[in-house]
Short mmCIF file of C-alpha atoms and ligand atoms in Angstrom, two decimals:
data_model
loop_
_atom_site.label_atom_id
_atom_site.label_comp_id
_atom_site.label_asym_id
_atom_site.label_seq_id
_atom_site.Cartn_x
_atom_site.Cartn_y
_atom_site.Cartn_z
CA MET A 59 -2.13 21.14 25.75
CA ALA A 60 -3.54 17.68 25.33
CA VAL A 61 -4.72 16.19 22.08
CA ARG A 62 -8.20 16.22 23.58
CA SER A 63 -8.60 19.87 22.68
CA LEU A 64 -7.78 19.12 19.05
CA GLN A 65 -10.14 16.27 18.41
CA ASP A 66 -13.28 14.71 19.75
CA SER A 67 -11.73 11.71 21.44
CA ALA A 68 -10.51 12.00 25.02
CA ILE A 69 -6.93 10.83 24.91
CA ASP A 70 -3.63 12.30 25.98
CA ARG A 71 -0.63 12.45 23.75
CA ARG A 72 1.37 9.87 25.67
CA THR A 73 -1.42 7.36 25.12
CA VAL A 74 -1.42 8.19 21.44
CA ILE A 75 2.26 7.30 21.23
CA LYS A 76 1.67 4.06 23.08
CA LEU A 77 -1.18 3.27 20.71
CA ALA A 78 0.94 4.04 17.69
CA LEU A 79 3.83 1.89 18.85
CA ALA A 80 1.60 -1.00 19.87
CA ALA A 81 -0.52 -0.84 16.74
CA SER A 82 2.47 -0.82 14.39
CA ILE A 83 4.03 -4.04 15.66
CA PRO A 84 2.41 -7.05 14.04
CA GLY A 85 0.77 -9.28 16.58
CA ALA A 86 1.42 -6.92 19.48
CA TRP A 87 -2.18 -5.80 19.51
CA ARG A 88 -4.46 -8.21 21.28
CA SER A 89 -7.63 -8.68 19.34
CA GLY A 90 -9.58 -8.46 22.61
CA HIS A 91 -9.06 -4.72 22.45
CA ALA A 92 -10.58 -4.44 19.06
CA LEU A 93 -14.03 -4.63 17.67
CA ALA A 94 -15.06 -7.52 15.52
CA GLN A 95 -14.97 -6.59 11.87
CA PRO A 96 -18.36 -5.08 11.14
CA ALA A 97 -19.32 -4.95 7.49
CA LEU A 98 -18.96 -1.49 5.98
CA ALA A 99 -21.35 -0.12 3.44
CA ALA A 100 -18.68 1.83 1.59
CA ASP A 101 -15.15 1.04 0.46
CA PRO A 102 -12.93 1.36 3.55
CA PHE A 103 -9.75 1.63 1.45
CA SER A 104 -10.59 4.72 -0.60
CA LEU A 105 -7.31 6.41 0.42
CA GLY A 106 -5.25 3.56 -1.00
CA VAL A 107 -2.11 2.05 0.44
CA ALA A 108 1.53 3.12 0.74
CA SER A 109 4.88 1.90 1.95
CA ALA A 110 8.30 3.22 2.89
CA PRO A 111 11.69 1.70 3.49
CA SER A 112 12.83 1.99 7.11
CA GLY A 113 15.89 0.18 8.56
CA PRO A 114 17.87 -2.59 6.83
CA GLY A 115 15.50 -5.25 5.53
CA ALA A 116 12.57 -3.28 6.93
CA VAL A 117 9.53 -1.50 5.51
CA VAL A 118 6.46 0.27 6.86
CA LEU A 119 3.11 -0.51 5.25
CA TRP A 120 0.29 2.00 5.56
CA THR A 121 -3.42 2.33 5.00
CA ARG A 122 -6.34 4.08 6.70
CA ILE A 123 -9.82 2.65 7.15
CA VAL A 124 -12.22 5.43 6.25
CA PRO A 125 -15.51 4.38 4.70
CA GLY A 126 -17.81 6.98 3.23
CA LEU A 127 -15.10 9.52 2.65
CA ASP A 128 -16.71 11.03 -0.43
CA ALA A 129 -19.83 11.82 1.60
CA GLN A 130 -17.74 13.33 4.39
CA ILE A 131 -15.83 15.54 1.96
CA ALA A 132 -19.07 16.58 0.26
CA ARG A 133 -20.62 17.47 3.62
CA PHE A 134 -17.77 19.83 4.47
CA SER A 135 -17.14 21.24 1.01
CA LYS A 136 -17.68 24.84 0.02
CA LEU A 137 -19.16 25.94 3.33
CA ALA A 138 -18.65 29.41 4.70
CA THR A 139 -16.09 29.24 7.51
CA GLU A 140 -18.64 29.59 10.30
CA ASP A 141 -20.83 26.83 8.79
CA TYR A 142 -17.77 24.64 8.37
CA VAL A 143 -16.83 25.13 12.03
CA ALA A 144 -20.39 24.41 13.17
CA THR A 145 -20.55 21.25 11.06
CA ARG A 146 -17.17 20.19 12.43
CA ARG A 147 -18.46 20.66 15.95
CA SER A 148 -21.45 18.41 15.29
CA PHE A 149 -19.47 15.77 13.45
CA VAL A 150 -18.95 12.55 15.41
CA GLU A 151 -15.89 10.58 14.38
CA PRO A 152 -16.44 6.82 14.45
CA GLY A 153 -14.93 5.30 17.58
CA GLY A 154 -13.35 1.98 18.48
CA SER A 155 -10.31 0.14 17.29
CA LEU A 156 -10.55 -2.03 14.21
CA ASP A 157 -8.63 -5.20 13.48
CA VAL A 158 -7.17 -4.98 9.99
CA ARG A 159 -5.53 -7.97 8.38
CA TRP A 160 -2.59 -7.61 6.03
CA GLU A 161 -0.64 -9.86 3.71
CA LEU A 162 2.81 -9.68 2.18
CA ALA A 163 3.39 -11.99 -0.76
CA ALA A 164 6.12 -12.95 -3.16
CA ASP A 165 3.72 -12.93 -6.09
CA GLU A 166 1.12 -10.67 -7.58
CA GLY A 167 -1.63 -13.25 -7.11
CA PHE A 168 -0.99 -13.53 -3.35
CA ARG A 169 -0.60 -17.31 -3.60
CA ASN A 170 2.83 -17.32 -1.99
CA ILE A 171 2.25 -15.40 1.26
CA VAL A 172 5.53 -14.51 2.99
CA ARG A 173 4.04 -12.77 6.04
CA ARG A 174 0.56 -12.07 7.26
CA GLY A 175 -0.88 -10.58 10.42
CA THR A 176 -3.45 -8.41 12.06
CA SER A 177 -2.83 -4.82 13.14
CA ALA A 178 -4.96 -2.38 15.04
CA ALA A 179 -6.47 0.71 13.48
CA PRO A 180 -7.27 2.83 16.57
CA ALA A 181 -9.88 5.56 16.39
CA GLU A 182 -7.44 7.90 18.14
CA LEU A 183 -5.19 7.62 15.09
CA ALA A 184 -8.03 8.04 12.58
CA HIS A 185 -8.11 4.28 12.03
CA SER A 186 -4.75 4.41 10.31
CA VAL A 187 -2.68 1.25 10.09
CA HIS A 188 1.10 1.20 10.28
CA VAL A 189 2.68 -2.22 9.94
CA GLU A 190 6.42 -2.46 10.56
CA ILE A 191 7.99 -5.50 8.95
CA GLU A 192 11.61 -6.52 9.43
CA GLY A 193 13.85 -9.28 8.14
CA LEU A 194 12.87 -9.02 4.48
CA ASP A 195 15.17 -9.93 1.64
CA PRO A 196 16.75 -6.66 0.55
CA TRP A 197 15.67 -5.25 -2.80
CA ARG A 198 13.26 -8.05 -3.52
CA PRO A 199 9.85 -6.82 -4.60
CA TYR A 200 6.98 -7.84 -2.35
CA HIS A 201 3.26 -7.39 -2.91
CA TYR A 202 1.11 -6.25 -0.02
CA ARG A 203 -2.56 -5.62 0.69
CA PHE A 204 -4.96 -5.08 3.57
CA LEU A 205 -8.24 -6.86 4.32
CA TYR A 206 -11.14 -5.67 6.41
CA GLY A 207 -14.40 -7.61 6.56
CA ASP A 208 -15.10 -8.54 2.96
CA ALA A 209 -13.14 -5.61 1.58
CA VAL A 210 -9.69 -6.03 0.06
CA SER A 211 -7.46 -3.04 -0.52
CA PRO A 212 -5.69 -2.40 -3.80
CA ALA A 213 -2.30 -4.14 -3.77
CA GLY A 214 0.98 -2.28 -3.60
CA ILE A 215 4.58 -3.23 -4.33
CA THR A 216 7.30 -2.55 -1.81
CA ARG A 217 10.91 -3.44 -1.22
CA ALA A 218 13.47 -2.98 1.50
CA LEU A 219 16.56 -1.01 0.49
CA PRO A 220 19.35 -3.12 -1.01
CA ALA A 221 22.27 -4.51 0.98
CA GLN A 222 24.29 -4.18 -2.20
CA ALA A 223 23.31 -2.52 -5.44
CA LYS A 224 24.98 -1.91 -8.78
CA ARG A 225 22.45 0.72 -9.76
CA LEU A 226 19.29 2.30 -8.56
CA ARG A 227 16.77 4.76 -9.92
CA PHE A 228 14.77 7.22 -7.87
CA ALA A 229 12.42 10.09 -8.62
CA LEU A 230 12.73 13.37 -6.69
CA ALA A 231 9.40 15.14 -6.16
CA SER A 232 7.89 17.90 -4.03
CA CYS A 233 5.18 20.54 -3.85
CA GLN A 234 1.82 19.21 -5.02
CA HIS A 235 -0.62 22.10 -4.67
CA TYR A 236 -4.15 20.83 -5.28
CA GLU A 237 -5.37 24.15 -6.64
CA HIS A 238 -2.81 24.38 -9.44
CA GLY A 239 -3.41 21.10 -11.28
CA TYR A 240 -3.81 17.37 -11.20
CA PHE A 241 -1.04 15.17 -9.94
CA GLY A 242 -0.64 13.72 -13.44
CA ALA A 243 3.15 13.89 -13.22
CA TYR A 244 2.90 10.62 -11.34
CA GLU A 245 1.48 8.90 -14.43
CA ALA A 246 4.76 9.54 -16.26
CA MET A 247 6.79 8.81 -13.15
CA ARG A 248 5.19 5.38 -12.95
CA ALA A 249 6.15 4.70 -16.56
CA ASP A 250 9.73 5.74 -15.68
CA ASP A 251 9.61 2.94 -13.09
CA PRO A 252 11.79 4.27 -10.26
CA ASP A 253 12.83 1.91 -7.46
CA PHE A 254 11.52 4.48 -5.00
CA VAL A 255 10.29 8.06 -4.79
CA VAL A 256 12.10 10.67 -2.70
CA PHE A 257 9.51 13.27 -1.67
CA VAL A 258 10.96 16.35 0.03
CA GLY A 259 7.89 18.19 1.23
CA ASP A 260 4.70 20.12 0.61
CA TYR A 261 2.67 16.93 0.27
CA ILE A 262 -0.41 18.98 1.15
CA TYR A 263 -1.06 22.73 1.19
CA GLU A 264 -2.94 23.98 4.21
CA GLY A 265 -4.52 27.16 2.81
CA GLY A 266 -8.15 28.05 2.22
CA PRO A 267 -9.78 28.49 -1.18
CA ARG A 268 -8.46 30.97 -3.74
CA ASP A 269 -11.02 31.68 -6.42
CA SER A 270 -8.84 32.28 -9.44
CA ARG A 271 -7.20 28.90 -9.45
CA PHE A 272 -7.66 25.83 -11.64
CA ARG A 273 -9.57 24.02 -8.87
CA ILE A 274 -10.07 25.30 -5.37
CA HIS A 275 -9.55 23.93 -1.90
CA PRO A 276 -13.12 23.25 -0.74
CA PHE A 277 -12.32 23.87 2.95
CA PRO A 278 -11.05 26.81 5.01
CA SER A 279 -7.39 26.94 6.02
CA ALA A 280 -6.47 23.87 8.12
CA ARG A 281 -5.87 24.51 11.82
CA THR A 282 -7.14 21.51 13.82
CA LEU A 283 -6.51 17.80 13.67
CA PHE A 284 -9.88 17.32 11.98
CA ASP A 285 -8.98 19.90 9.33
CA TYR A 286 -5.60 18.34 8.56
CA ARG A 287 -7.14 14.87 8.35
CA LEU A 288 -9.71 16.13 5.86
CA ARG A 289 -6.99 17.91 3.86
CA HIS A 290 -4.79 14.82 3.67
CA ALA A 291 -7.80 12.75 2.61
CA LEU A 292 -8.63 15.26 -0.14
CA TYR A 293 -5.10 15.08 -1.53
CA LYS A 294 -4.80 11.31 -1.16
CA LEU A 295 -7.93 10.82 -3.29
CA ASP A 296 -5.93 11.83 -6.38
CA PRO A 297 -5.82 8.58 -8.42
CA SER A 298 -2.37 9.24 -9.93
CA LEU A 299 -0.89 9.83 -6.48
CA GLN A 300 -2.45 6.63 -5.15
CA LYS A 301 -1.12 4.62 -8.07
CA MET A 302 2.39 5.97 -7.51
CA HIS A 303 2.27 4.97 -3.86
CA ARG A 304 1.24 1.48 -4.96
CA HIS A 305 4.01 1.30 -7.52
CA CYS A 306 6.99 1.59 -5.14
CA PRO A 307 7.98 2.71 -1.64
CA TRP A 308 8.54 6.39 -0.85
CA VAL A 309 11.28 8.06 1.17
CA LEU A 310 9.56 10.98 2.87
CA THR A 311 10.31 14.19 4.62
CA TRP A 312 8.18 17.26 5.14
CA ASP A 313 8.43 21.00 4.52
CA ASP A 314 6.31 23.93 5.68
CA HIS A 315 2.90 23.44 4.04
CA GLU A 316 2.28 20.18 5.86
CA VAL A 317 1.70 22.64 8.75
CA SER A 318 1.60 26.26 7.55
CA ASN A 319 3.46 28.51 5.16
CA ASP A 320 7.00 29.38 6.26
CA TYR A 321 6.55 28.05 9.77
CA ALA A 322 9.59 27.94 12.03
CA ARG A 323 9.20 25.74 15.12
CA ASP A 324 5.89 26.95 16.56
CA THR A 325 5.55 30.23 14.68
CA GLY A 326 3.74 30.53 11.38
CA GLU A 327 3.43 33.35 8.93
CA ASP A 328 0.43 34.78 10.78
CA LEU A 329 2.14 34.68 14.23
CA ASP A 330 -0.73 32.60 15.54
CA ILE A 331 -1.14 32.11 19.23
CA ASP A 332 -1.94 28.42 18.79
CA GLY A 333 1.16 27.63 16.74
CA ALA A 334 2.30 24.75 18.96
CA ALA A 335 -1.11 23.07 18.97
CA ARG A 336 -1.48 23.57 15.24
CA ARG A 337 1.90 22.02 14.52
CA THR A 338 1.13 19.06 16.80
CA ALA A 339 -2.21 18.49 15.06
CA ALA A 340 -0.59 18.71 11.63
CA TYR A 341 2.17 16.27 12.57
CA GLN A 342 -0.38 13.79 13.90
CA ALA A 343 -2.45 13.96 10.71
CA TYR A 344 0.74 13.56 8.65
CA TYR A 345 1.61 10.43 10.62
CA GLU A 346 -1.91 9.08 10.19
CA HIS A 347 -1.71 9.44 6.40
CA MET A 348 1.85 8.40 5.66
CA PRO A 349 3.99 5.27 5.98
CA VAL A 350 6.01 6.85 8.79
CA SER A 351 7.53 4.49 11.34
CA ALA A 352 6.07 4.75 14.84
CA ASN A 353 9.68 4.89 16.00
CA ALA A 354 9.79 8.44 14.64
CA LEU A 355 7.48 9.52 17.45
CA VAL A 356 9.96 10.61 20.10
CA GLU A 357 7.47 11.26 22.83
CA ARG A 358 4.44 12.91 21.37
CA PHE A 359 3.33 14.46 18.10
CA SER A 360 5.01 17.74 18.91
CA ASP A 361 8.35 15.93 18.68
CA VAL A 362 8.57 13.69 15.62
CA ARG A 363 12.03 12.75 14.48
CA MET A 364 12.03 12.86 10.69
CA TYR A 365 15.80 13.20 10.25
CA ARG A 366 17.38 9.82 9.68
CA ARG A 367 19.79 7.86 7.54
CA LEU A 368 18.69 5.36 4.93
CA ALA A 369 21.35 3.32 3.18
CA ALA A 370 21.05 1.63 -0.19
CA GLY A 371 23.99 -0.68 0.52
CA ASP A 372 27.41 0.48 -0.58
CA LEU A 373 25.97 2.53 -3.43
CA ALA A 374 24.02 5.36 -1.79
CA ALA A 375 23.24 6.84 1.59
CA PHE A 376 20.31 9.21 2.08
CA LEU A 377 20.75 11.61 4.99
CA VAL A 378 17.19 12.88 5.30
CA LEU A 379 16.87 16.25 7.05
CA ASP A 380 14.11 18.24 8.75
CA ASP A 381 14.74 21.97 8.41
CA ARG A 382 11.38 23.16 9.84
CA GLN A 383 10.94 21.73 13.30
CA TYR A 384 14.09 23.12 14.91
CA ARG A 385 14.79 26.34 12.99
CA ASP A 386 15.00 29.90 14.26
CA ARG A 387 12.51 32.32 12.82
CA GLN A 388 13.35 33.91 9.48
CA ALA A 389 15.56 36.99 9.77
CA CYS A 390 14.22 40.55 9.60
CA GLN A 391 10.55 39.61 9.47
CA PRO A 392 8.30 42.39 8.25
CA GLN A 393 6.40 44.33 10.91
CA GLY A 394 3.45 42.41 12.28
CA ARG A 395 3.92 39.09 10.56
CA GLY A 396 6.11 36.01 10.58
CA GLY A 397 7.47 34.02 7.67
CA SER A 398 9.93 34.92 4.98
CA SER A 399 10.72 37.94 2.86
CA VAL A 400 13.40 39.08 0.45
CA VAL A 401 15.92 41.28 2.25
CA GLU A 402 18.74 43.51 1.10
CA ASP A 403 22.01 42.32 2.59
CA ASN A 404 23.05 45.65 4.10
CA ALA A 405 19.61 46.17 5.63
CA CYS A 406 19.51 42.88 7.55
CA SER A 407 22.51 41.93 9.69
CA GLU A 408 20.36 39.43 11.60
CA ARG A 409 20.48 37.12 8.58
CA ARG A 410 24.20 36.61 9.10
CA ASP A 411 24.00 36.13 12.87
CA PRO A 412 26.12 33.00 13.53
CA ALA A 413 23.92 32.04 16.49
CA ARG A 414 20.91 31.39 14.23
CA THR A 415 20.16 27.78 13.35
CA LEU A 416 18.22 26.02 10.61
CA LEU A 417 18.65 22.38 11.66
CA GLY A 418 19.07 22.81 15.40
CA PRO A 419 22.15 21.69 17.38
CA GLU A 420 21.12 18.05 17.81
CA GLN A 421 20.44 17.49 14.14
CA MET A 422 23.65 19.32 13.21
CA GLY A 423 25.62 17.03 15.55
CA TRP A 424 23.92 14.00 13.99
CA LEU A 425 24.68 15.28 10.48
CA ARG A 426 28.35 15.80 11.36
CA ARG A 427 28.62 12.23 12.63
CA GLU A 428 26.79 10.78 9.63
CA LEU A 429 28.89 12.69 7.11
CA SER A 430 32.03 11.34 8.78
CA ALA A 431 30.74 7.78 9.00
CA THR A 432 29.18 7.23 5.58
CA ARG A 433 31.06 4.95 3.21
CA SER A 434 28.47 4.58 0.45
CA ARG A 435 29.57 5.71 -3.00
CA TRP A 436 27.04 8.56 -3.12
CA THR A 437 25.96 10.71 -0.19
CA PHE A 438 22.54 12.26 -0.81
CA ILE A 439 21.78 15.10 1.59
CA THR A 440 18.02 14.90 1.24
CA GLN A 441 16.32 18.07 2.45
CA GLN A 442 13.54 20.55 1.82
CA THR A 443 14.74 23.74 0.18
CA ALA A 444 17.32 25.46 -2.03
CA PHE A 445 20.81 25.08 -0.58
CA SER A 446 23.17 27.11 -2.77
CA ARG A 447 23.36 30.89 -2.75
CA MET A 448 20.66 32.47 -4.93
CA MET A 449 21.56 36.14 -4.71
CA ARG A 450 19.29 38.58 -6.53
CA ASN A 451 21.29 41.43 -8.00
CA ASP A 452 18.45 43.78 -8.78
CA ARG A 453 18.19 46.64 -6.27
CA GLY A 454 21.30 45.65 -4.29
CA HIS A 455 22.23 42.18 -3.10
CA ARG A 456 19.00 40.60 -2.00
CA PHE A 457 18.26 37.23 -0.43
CA TRP A 458 15.13 35.22 0.29
CA THR A 459 15.10 34.41 3.99
CA ASP A 460 13.29 31.06 4.07
CA GLY A 461 15.86 28.79 2.38
CA TRP A 462 19.50 28.29 3.30
CA ASP A 463 20.15 31.85 2.07
CA GLY A 464 18.32 32.96 5.20
CA TYR A 465 20.76 31.02 7.40
CA PRO A 466 24.17 31.56 5.76
CA ALA A 467 26.16 30.84 8.94
CA GLU A 468 24.45 27.45 9.31
CA ARG A 469 25.15 26.74 5.63
CA ALA A 470 28.81 27.65 6.14
CA ARG A 471 28.93 25.19 9.04
CA VAL A 472 27.52 22.43 6.81
CA LEU A 473 30.02 23.35 4.07
CA GLY A 474 32.76 23.13 6.71
CA MET A 475 31.53 19.67 7.70
CA LEU A 476 31.61 18.57 4.05
CA ALA A 477 35.15 19.90 3.59
CA GLU A 478 36.32 18.22 6.78
CA ALA A 479 34.47 14.89 6.67
CA ARG A 480 34.78 14.48 2.89
CA PRO A 481 31.88 12.03 2.51
CA PRO A 482 31.93 10.22 -0.84
CA ASN A 483 30.26 12.20 -3.66
CA PRO A 484 28.01 14.53 -1.68
CA VAL A 485 24.84 15.54 -3.55
CA VAL A 486 22.26 17.91 -2.07
CA LEU A 487 18.65 17.15 -3.04
CA GLY A 488 15.99 19.80 -2.47
CA GLY A 489 12.59 21.20 -3.38
CA ASP A 490 10.31 23.92 -1.98
CA VAL A 491 11.12 26.68 -4.48
CA HIS A 492 9.10 25.28 -7.41
CA THR A 493 12.16 25.69 -9.58
CA THR A 494 14.74 23.34 -11.02
CA TYR A 495 18.27 24.27 -10.02
CA VAL A 496 21.48 22.44 -10.82
CA CYS A 497 24.41 23.92 -8.91
CA ASP A 498 28.05 23.48 -8.13
CA VAL A 499 28.12 23.70 -4.35
CA LYS A 500 31.11 25.94 -3.57
CA SER A 501 33.10 25.89 -0.34
CA ASP A 502 32.50 29.66 -0.37
CA PHE A 503 29.69 30.95 -2.58
CA ASP A 504 31.09 34.47 -2.42
CA ALA A 505 34.34 33.26 -3.97
CA PRO A 506 33.50 31.84 -7.42
CA ARG A 507 36.92 30.21 -7.74
CA SER A 508 36.66 28.33 -4.46
CA PRO A 509 36.50 24.53 -4.80
CA THR A 510 33.30 22.76 -5.78
CA ILE A 511 32.73 20.36 -2.90
CA ALA A 512 29.27 18.98 -3.72
CA THR A 513 26.55 19.05 -6.35
CA GLU A 514 22.99 20.27 -5.90
CA PHE A 515 19.81 19.15 -7.65
CA CYS A 516 16.76 21.05 -6.52
CA GLY A 517 13.58 19.53 -7.95
CA THR A 518 10.81 21.47 -9.62
CA SER A 519 7.26 20.81 -8.35
CA ILE A 520 4.44 18.42 -9.14
CA THR A 521 2.02 21.35 -9.63
CA SER A 522 3.00 24.44 -7.57
CA PRO A 523 3.92 27.49 -9.68
CA SER A 524 7.04 29.64 -9.56
CA SER A 525 7.22 33.41 -9.86
CA PHE A 526 10.52 33.11 -11.76
CA ASP A 527 9.85 33.59 -15.46
CA ALA A 528 12.63 33.20 -18.02
CA ARG A 529 13.82 36.82 -17.69
CA ARG A 530 14.05 36.79 -13.90
CA MET A 531 15.70 33.38 -13.96
CA ALA A 532 18.33 34.52 -16.45
CA ALA A 533 19.21 37.43 -14.16
CA LEU A 534 19.49 35.12 -11.15
CA VAL A 535 21.70 32.61 -12.98
CA ASP A 536 23.84 35.52 -14.15
CA ALA A 537 24.34 36.74 -10.59
CA ASN A 538 25.25 33.29 -9.29
CA PRO A 539 27.88 31.60 -11.47
CA HIS A 540 27.66 28.35 -9.45
CA VAL A 541 24.07 27.92 -10.74
CA LEU A 542 24.49 25.86 -13.92
CA PHE A 543 20.79 25.64 -14.70
CA GLY A 544 17.66 27.32 -13.44
CA ASP A 545 14.09 26.88 -14.68
CA GLY A 546 10.95 28.08 -12.95
CA MET A 547 8.50 27.41 -15.76
CA ARG A 548 8.40 23.62 -15.98
CA ARG A 549 6.48 21.37 -13.61
CA GLY A 550 7.34 17.70 -13.10
CA TYR A 551 10.09 15.84 -11.27
CA LEU A 552 13.72 14.80 -11.45
CA LEU A 553 14.69 11.24 -12.34
CA ALA A 554 18.05 10.06 -10.98
CA ASP A 555 20.02 7.01 -12.13
CA VAL A 556 22.80 6.07 -9.74
CA SER A 557 25.69 3.73 -10.51
CA ALA A 558 29.20 3.33 -9.13
CA GLN A 559 30.55 5.30 -12.10
CA ASN A 560 28.18 8.25 -12.20
CA LEU A 561 24.92 9.91 -11.29
CA GLN A 562 22.64 10.95 -14.15
CA VAL A 563 19.70 13.24 -13.49
CA ARG A 564 16.94 14.17 -15.92
CA LEU A 565 14.35 16.89 -15.61
CA ARG A 566 11.05 15.27 -16.60
CA ALA A 567 8.71 18.11 -17.54
CA MET A 568 4.96 18.09 -18.20
CA ASP A 569 3.35 19.92 -21.09
CA ASP A 570 0.15 20.71 -19.16
CA VAL A 571 -0.38 20.46 -15.41
CA THR A 572 -4.16 20.58 -15.84
CA GLN A 573 -4.26 17.26 -17.72
CA ARG A 574 -4.93 14.03 -15.87
CA VAL A 575 -2.35 12.35 -18.09
CA PRO A 576 0.02 15.03 -19.39
CA LYS A 577 2.75 14.49 -21.94
CA VAL A 578 6.15 14.36 -20.26
CA SER A 579 9.50 14.90 -21.91
CA THR A 580 13.11 15.34 -20.83
CA ALA A 581 13.91 19.05 -20.64
CA GLY A 582 17.48 18.72 -19.40
CA ALA A 583 19.95 16.04 -18.34
CA TRP A 584 23.14 16.20 -16.29
CA ILE A 585 25.89 13.85 -15.18
CA VAL A 586 28.09 13.82 -12.11
CA GLU A 587 31.13 11.55 -12.36
CA ASP A 588 32.30 9.52 -9.40
CA GLY A 589 34.98 11.43 -7.52
CA LYS A 590 34.32 14.79 -9.23
CA ALA A 591 31.91 17.17 -7.56
CA GLY A 592 29.86 19.30 -9.94
CA ALA A 593 27.43 18.56 -12.76
CA HIS A 594 27.98 18.50 -16.52
CA VAL A 595 25.31 18.94 -19.13
CA LEU A 596 24.20 15.90 -21.12
CA GLN A 597 21.18 17.61 -22.68
CA GLY A 598 19.56 20.99 -22.44
FE1 FE2 B 635 5.91 24.27 -2.12
#
């Protein structure tokens, strides 16, 4: 199916990839292809700016030219589904490619410009701009901004990952559900001043409105490219989120809600017939709204390579995984629907089927090679969901089938790789479950005395709630002795300080997720010493 069926413009996917690659390379786009810069009545930079580290000495800068966004959102808000669809049908997206200028400077005042250029913002990519810059001084802060006509974007700060580093600080975040609060956690995160943010998925939620919530999604469930663009725009308008993107670069991967709940390859929870087209549309909108390198586009938007290695010199390597795009469907799905469930071990032998995969064979092969090759002091396996066993001991031995517990043979293969390759100080980072977990990663979770071969920190969520209250959490921790800490009640993020000697991680928890600027305090702190897998409590 061509992209044409998903949006108004007539363009095939291969052309989109060509556009993306050409548009992202500074100077590669001939201005003859682009329109002159017509003046815009409204601010074209209302979605802000963002950046991400890519290869050594390299960053991606992002913005999207979208004037009059407030009016567009208002026009589509709170309509009945059929009215929304009719309005969507009559909506004409602005066409043409725009020339957008950009500047990278050594100083805040943009007096000392280090690089400047012009990049294309093609209509086919929602007038998004992706600028790939190489050859930067590692770890040096640079200021960047975009210019279009008379408009100047807000300025952001970026930096390429260090060639060498004595220490670095990053924040681990995930799961920002619009309906459950403001993204005020980012106000405190900014004050904590991380070098970069590691975001492990659920940047948007795709669902329709639910009445009982703090604020409601004003649109029906996202299914088409138009819908996902509107959804990303809605989320990106959060001022705290925009400020955090301006503060530092982000290391990104995605989870399920960037497409649909619990999706596995092309199958979502509702077993939709248009799963492949929906996923392709969602991936394209994600690309259009994020500082993702055009090199991630393998061939088309149905095949985007998010798994990659990012190295912070000899101090830390981040092996970023994608556990959605290549996974088998969740085991023992309930009759008539896809997605996950909680299954009793004896009632679901499919869960243990060694043929089932979570990462897919290619990514597993890549991970094996990377784990063997990495020499950085800390090896961060940066992925979406809870890794360690989280057995529920009520009513038998029960497991949730969406996380690694749903794919125990694949997890055992990764544990085997860790035992064999022995990468320096492996630490699993995760999200998805709206719960903070600190775990000793055992070589065999069913044998409590087996060696601890890695450490796991699973982040809480920016806003999304957990169903694990204190009583349920205590029972889960009790049933899983490798879980040192579990908390489903606190929203916020994890703050990690990395040095050659140790890794220190703090749970930064908000008092009230419905405040624009909540109070944030440290609700737990742990340390992992160099050379010794497993966490120890510093506070909490
Ligand atoms: Fe989530």
